[in-house]
CSV table of C-alpha atoms and ligand atoms in Angstrom, one decimal:
chain,number,residue,atom,x,y,z
A,1,MET,CA,146.4,66.8,57.3
A,2,GLU,CA,143.8,64.7,55.5
A,3,ASN,CA,140.4,65.4,57.0
A,4,ALA,CA,139.5,61.9,58.0
A,5,ARG,CA,142.8,61.5,59.9
A,6,LEU,CA,142.5,64.9,61.5
A,7,GLN,CA,139.1,63.9,62.8
A,8,ALA,CA,140.2,60.6,64.1
A,9,VAL,CA,143.3,62.0,65.9
A,10,PHE,CA,141.4,65.0,67.2
A,11,THR,CA,138.5,62.9,68.5
A,12,ASP,CA,141.0,60.9,70.6
A,13,VAL,CA,142.8,64.0,71.9
A,14,LEU,CA,139.5,65.5,73.0
A,15,ASP,CA,138.4,62.2,74.5
A,16,GLY,CA,141.7,62.0,76.5
A,17,LEU,CA,141.4,65.5,77.8
A,18,GLN,CA,137.7,65.0,78.8
A,19,GLN,CA,138.7,61.8,80.7
A,20,VAL,CA,141.4,63.7,82.6
A,21,VAL,CA,139.0,66.4,83.6
A,22,ARG,CA,136.4,63.8,84.8
A,23,ARG,CA,138.9,61.6,86.6
A,24,HIS,CA,140.5,64.4,88.5
A,25,ARG,CA,137.4,66.6,88.8
A,26,VAL,CA,139.4,69.5,87.5
A,27,THR,CA,138.0,72.7,89.0
A,28,ARG,CA,137.0,75.9,87.3
A,29,GLU,CA,140.1,77.6,88.9
A,30,GLU,CA,142.5,74.9,87.6
A,31,TYR,CA,140.9,75.3,84.2
A,32,ARG,CA,141.5,79.1,84.4
A,33,LEU,CA,145.2,78.5,85.4
A,34,LEU,CA,145.7,76.2,82.4
A,35,SER,CA,144.2,78.8,80.0
A,36,GLU,CA,146.4,81.5,81.4
A,37,TRP,CA,149.6,79.4,81.3
A,38,LEU,CA,149.0,78.4,77.7
A,39,THR,CA,148.3,82.0,76.8
A,40,GLU,CA,151.5,83.0,78.5
A,41,ALA,CA,153.4,80.3,76.6
A,42,GLY,CA,152.0,81.6,73.3
A,43,THR,CA,153.4,85.1,73.9
A,44,GLN,CA,157.0,83.8,74.4
A,45,PRO,CA,159.0,83.2,71.3
A,46,ASN,CA,159.6,79.5,70.5
A,47,GLU,CA,158.0,78.5,73.9
A,48,ILE,CA,155.3,76.2,72.5
A,49,ALA,CA,157.9,74.5,70.3
A,50,LEU,CA,160.1,73.9,73.3
A,51,LEU,CA,157.2,72.6,75.4
A,52,LEU,CA,156.3,70.1,72.7
A,53,GLU,CA,159.9,69.1,72.3
A,54,VAL,CA,160.1,68.5,76.0
A,55,LEU,CA,156.9,66.5,76.4
A,56,LEU,CA,156.1,64.8,73.1
A,57,SER,CA,158.7,64.8,70.3
A,58,SER,CA,160.6,61.8,71.5
A,59,THR,CA,157.4,59.7,71.4
A,60,VAL,CA,156.6,60.9,67.9
A,61,ASP,CA,160.2,60.0,66.8
A,62,ASP,CA,160.1,56.6,68.4
A,63,VAL,CA,156.9,55.8,66.5
A,64,ASN,CA,158.4,56.9,63.2
A,65,PHE,CA,162.1,56.1,63.4
A,66,ALA,CA,162.3,52.9,65.3
A,67,VAL,CA,165.3,50.8,64.2
A,68,GLU,CA,166.0,47.1,64.0
A,69,SER,CA,169.8,47.1,64.1
A,70,GLY,CA,170.8,50.7,63.5
A,71,THR,CA,171.8,53.4,65.9
A,72,GLU,CA,168.9,54.7,67.9
A,73,ASN,CA,167.4,58.1,67.3
A,74,SER,CA,167.2,60.9,69.7
A,75,VAL,CA,165.2,64.1,69.2
A,76,GLU,CA,166.4,66.9,67.0
A,77,GLY,CA,165.4,69.5,69.6
A,78,PRO,CA,164.7,73.2,68.9
A,79,PHE,CA,168.3,74.3,68.0
A,80,HIS,CA,169.2,72.8,64.6
A,81,VAL,CA,170.1,75.2,61.9
A,82,PRO,CA,170.2,73.9,58.3
A,83,GLY,CA,173.0,74.8,56.0
A,84,ALA,CA,175.9,74.7,58.6
A,85,PRO,CA,179.4,75.2,56.9
A,86,LEU,CA,180.8,72.3,54.9
A,87,LEU,CA,184.1,71.7,56.7
A,88,SER,CA,187.3,70.3,55.2
A,89,ALA,CA,189.6,67.8,57.0
A,90,PRO,CA,191.1,67.9,59.5
A,91,TYR,CA,187.7,68.8,60.9
A,92,VAL,CA,187.3,71.5,63.6
A,93,LEU,CA,183.9,72.8,64.4
A,94,PRO,CA,183.8,76.6,63.8
A,95,MET,CA,184.6,78.3,67.1
A,96,ARG,CA,185.5,81.7,68.5
A,97,PRO,CA,189.2,82.5,68.8
A,98,ASP,CA,188.8,82.5,72.6
A,99,GLU,CA,186.3,79.7,72.6
A,100,PRO,CA,186.0,78.6,76.3
A,101,GLY,CA,186.0,75.0,77.5
A,102,GLU,CA,187.9,71.8,77.4
A,103,ARG,CA,188.8,70.5,73.9
A,104,LEU,CA,187.0,67.3,72.8
A,105,LEU,CA,188.2,65.1,70.0
A,106,PHE,CA,185.1,63.1,68.8
A,107,SER,CA,185.9,60.2,66.5
A,108,GLY,CA,184.1,57.1,65.2
A,109,THR,CA,182.8,55.3,62.3
A,110,VAL,CA,179.7,55.1,60.1
A,111,ARG,CA,178.7,51.7,58.9
A,112,SER,CA,175.7,50.0,57.3
A,113,ALA,CA,173.7,47.4,59.2
A,114,ASP,CA,175.9,44.6,57.7
A,115,GLY,CA,179.1,46.3,58.8
A,116,THR,CA,180.1,47.8,55.5
A,117,PRO,CA,181.9,51.1,56.1
A,118,LEU,CA,179.9,54.0,54.6
A,119,ALA,CA,182.5,56.1,52.8
A,120,GLY,CA,181.5,59.7,52.4
A,121,ALA,CA,178.6,59.5,54.9
A,122,MET,CA,177.6,63.0,55.8
A,123,LEU,CA,177.5,64.2,59.5
A,124,ASP,CA,175.8,67.4,60.4
A,125,VAL,CA,176.9,68.3,64.0
A,126,TRP,CA,175.7,71.0,66.4
A,127,GLN,CA,176.1,71.5,70.1
A,128,ILE,CA,176.0,74.0,73.0
A,129,SER,CA,179.2,75.9,74.0
A,130,ALA,CA,181.0,75.5,77.3
A,131,ASP,CA,179.5,78.8,78.3
A,132,GLY,CA,176.0,77.4,77.7
A,133,GLY,CA,174.8,78.9,74.4
A,134,TYR,CA,173.6,77.6,71.1
A,135,SER,CA,174.7,79.9,68.3
A,136,HIS,CA,171.9,81.4,66.3
A,137,PHE,CA,169.5,81.1,69.2
A,138,HIS,CA,171.5,82.7,72.0
A,139,ALA,CA,172.9,86.2,71.7
A,140,GLY,CA,176.6,86.9,71.3
A,141,PHE,CA,177.7,84.0,69.2
A,142,PRO,CA,179.0,84.1,65.6
A,143,GLU,CA,176.6,82.5,63.2
A,144,TYR,CA,177.3,78.7,63.0
A,145,ASN,CA,179.5,78.6,66.1
A,146,LEU,CA,180.0,74.9,67.0
A,147,ARG,CA,178.0,73.8,63.9
A,148,GLY,CA,179.4,72.1,60.9
A,149,ARG,CA,179.0,69.4,58.3
A,150,LEU,CA,181.7,66.8,57.6
A,151,THR,CA,182.1,63.5,55.8
A,152,ALA,CA,183.4,60.1,56.8
A,153,ASP,CA,186.5,58.9,54.9
A,154,GLU,CA,187.0,55.8,52.7
A,155,GLU,CA,186.9,53.5,55.7
A,156,GLY,CA,183.8,55.2,57.1
A,157,ARG,CA,185.9,56.9,59.8
A,158,PHE,CA,185.5,60.5,61.0
A,159,GLU,CA,187.1,62.7,63.6
A,160,PHE,CA,186.4,66.3,64.6
A,161,LEU,CA,187.7,68.7,67.2
A,162,THR,CA,185.2,70.6,69.3
A,163,VAL,CA,184.7,71.5,73.0
A,164,VAL,CA,183.1,69.5,75.7
A,165,PRO,CA,179.4,70.6,75.8
A,166,VAL,CA,177.8,71.5,79.1
A,167,PRO,CA,174.3,70.3,80.3
A,168,TYR,CA,171.5,72.5,79.0
A,169,GLU,CA,169.1,74.1,81.4
A,170,ILE,CA,165.7,75.0,80.2
A,171,PRO,CA,165.1,78.7,81.0
A,172,LYS,CA,163.3,79.0,84.4
A,173,GLU,CA,161.3,82.1,83.4
A,174,GLY,CA,159.5,80.5,80.4
A,175,ALA,CA,156.2,78.7,80.6
A,176,THR,CA,158.0,75.3,80.1
A,177,GLY,CA,160.5,76.1,82.9
A,178,ARG,CA,157.8,77.1,85.2
A,179,LEU,CA,155.8,73.9,84.6
A,180,LEU,CA,158.9,71.7,85.2
A,181,ALA,CA,159.6,73.6,88.5
A,182,ALA,CA,156.0,73.3,89.6
A,183,LEU,CA,156.2,69.5,89.0
A,184,GLY,CA,159.5,69.3,90.9
A,185,ARG,CA,161.2,67.9,87.8
A,186,THR,CA,164.7,69.0,86.7
A,187,ALA,CA,165.0,71.6,84.0
A,188,HIS,CA,168.4,70.1,82.9
A,189,ARG,CA,169.3,68.0,79.9
A,190,PRO,CA,172.5,65.9,80.1
A,191,ALA,CA,175.4,67.3,78.1
A,192,HIS,CA,175.1,66.1,74.5
A,193,VAL,CA,176.3,66.5,70.9
A,194,HIS,CA,173.6,66.5,68.2
A,195,LEU,CA,174.2,64.8,64.9
A,196,LYS,CA,172.3,64.1,61.7
A,197,LEU,CA,173.8,61.4,59.6
A,198,GLY,CA,173.1,60.5,56.0
A,199,HIS,CA,174.3,58.2,53.3
A,200,GLN,CA,172.8,57.3,50.0
A,201,GLY,CA,170.5,54.2,50.2
A,202,HIS,CA,170.2,54.5,54.0
A,203,ARG,CA,167.6,55.9,56.3
A,204,PRO,CA,168.7,59.3,57.6
A,205,LEU,CA,169.4,59.4,61.3
A,206,THR,CA,168.9,62.2,63.8
A,207,THR,CA,170.4,61.5,67.2
A,208,GLN,CA,172.4,62.7,70.2
A,209,ILE,CA,175.5,61.4,72.0
A,210,TYR,CA,175.7,61.6,75.8
A,211,PHE,CA,178.5,61.0,78.2
A,212,GLU,CA,178.9,58.4,81.0
A,213,GLY,CA,178.8,59.8,84.5
A,214,ASP,CA,176.6,62.8,83.5
A,215,PRO,CA,174.4,63.7,86.5
A,216,TRP,CA,171.3,64.2,84.4
A,217,LEU,CA,171.4,61.0,82.3
A,218,ASP,CA,168.6,59.4,84.3
A,219,ARG,CA,166.3,62.5,84.6
A,220,ASP,CA,166.6,64.3,81.3
A,221,ALA,CA,164.1,67.2,81.2
A,222,VAL,CA,163.2,66.1,77.7
A,223,VAL,CA,161.1,63.0,78.2
A,224,GLY,CA,162.5,60.0,76.5
A,225,ALA,CA,165.5,61.6,74.7
A,226,THR,CA,168.3,59.9,76.6
A,227,LYS,CA,168.8,56.3,75.6
A,228,ALA,CA,171.4,54.0,77.1
A,229,SER,CA,172.8,52.9,73.8
A,230,LEU,CA,173.8,56.6,73.0
A,231,VAL,CA,175.9,57.1,76.1
A,232,THR,CA,179.7,56.9,75.6
A,233,PRO,CA,182.7,57.5,77.9
A,234,LEU,CA,184.5,60.8,77.9
A,235,VAL,CA,188.1,59.8,78.2
A,236,ARG,CA,190.7,62.0,79.8
A,237,ASP,CA,194.2,60.7,79.9
A,238,GLY,CA,196.6,62.9,81.8
A,239,GLY,CA,198.7,65.1,79.6
A,240,ALA,CA,196.5,64.9,76.5
A,241,THR,CA,195.5,68.3,75.2
A,242,ALA,CA,191.9,67.1,74.6
A,243,ALA,CA,189.3,64.8,76.1
A,244,ARG,CA,188.3,62.1,73.7
A,245,CYS,CA,185.1,60.2,72.9
A,246,SER,CA,184.1,57.9,70.1
A,247,TYR,CA,180.9,56.4,68.7
A,248,ASP,CA,180.3,53.9,65.9
A,249,PHE,CA,177.1,54.8,64.1
A,250,VAL,CA,175.1,52.2,62.1
A,251,LEU,CA,172.6,53.4,59.4
A,252,GLU,CA,169.9,51.1,58.2
A,253,PRO,CA,169.6,50.5,54.5
A,254,VAL,CA,166.4,51.5,52.9
A,255,PRO,CA,164.7,48.5,51.1
A,256,GLU,CA,165.7,48.3,47.4
A,257,PRO,CA,162.9,49.6,45.3
A,258,ALA,CA,161.1,46.7,43.5
A,259,LEU,CA,162.1,46.2,39.9
A,260,VAL,CA,159.3,46.8,37.5
B,301,LIG,C1,168.1,71.1,73.9
B,301,LIG,O1,169.4,71.5,73.8
B,301,LIG,C2,167.7,70.0,73.3
B,301,LIG,O2,168.6,69.3,72.7
B,301,LIG,C3,166.3,69.6,73.4
B,301,LIG,C4,165.9,68.3,72.8
B,301,LIG,C5,165.4,70.4,74.0
B,301,LIG,C6,165.8,71.6,74.6
B,301,LIG,C7,167.2,71.9,74.6
B,302,LIG,FE1,170.5,70.2,72.5
């Protein structure tokens, strides 16, 4: 970071912390507990990253990725893995032969802000399994389980088969889980599917899709991640072999570079 900016931001951070100490007359004992808790967090793999993701990343994203007319962003979270398999149609996310859970057919479109379909738009999709694990991060999953990249067709449409994700629960033993419990806040995230979307000439989008009726929608453990515009119905019509959901994504064009 450029030194002047580092100094400006750090000065404000320190000022904010000092104000909190003064306003609440933080005791020596409370200061010691904070120091111990942060030290504990630092010894746990990925814990600081999770903590920042829970408390702050959504605010950083909102500052940087605000949209005028495109689909809203939602945080990337700690479980993205670059380089997921490039799938071919008909799209099925890689899954175990005995992958548990209800099947989900996720369809939709990718369009530009003016409604033009974005043929060939790239979607990078990842999600938790029905038994509650993200491959690569939780033991016992094949590499890239429920992770894949696919493209929208000539009309900007896409469809892929996956399983209905379950809500994620932040581990109770970790420093982040202990903080949430101490605060009386839920450690749950509503069930979600993560996506990154890209198309030439458009701002890349990182977002998540949530489902109507999810009990954690209004108290996501990750502050600010759930947005009403990203919630879609999960449709189950009796007899169908899979639940369905759909979402129509809108990417914002990047301004044309000025002609020189
Ligand atoms: C998740 O699955 C997630 O998406 C975020 C943002 C934080 C923790 C777990
Ligand atoms: Fe997630």
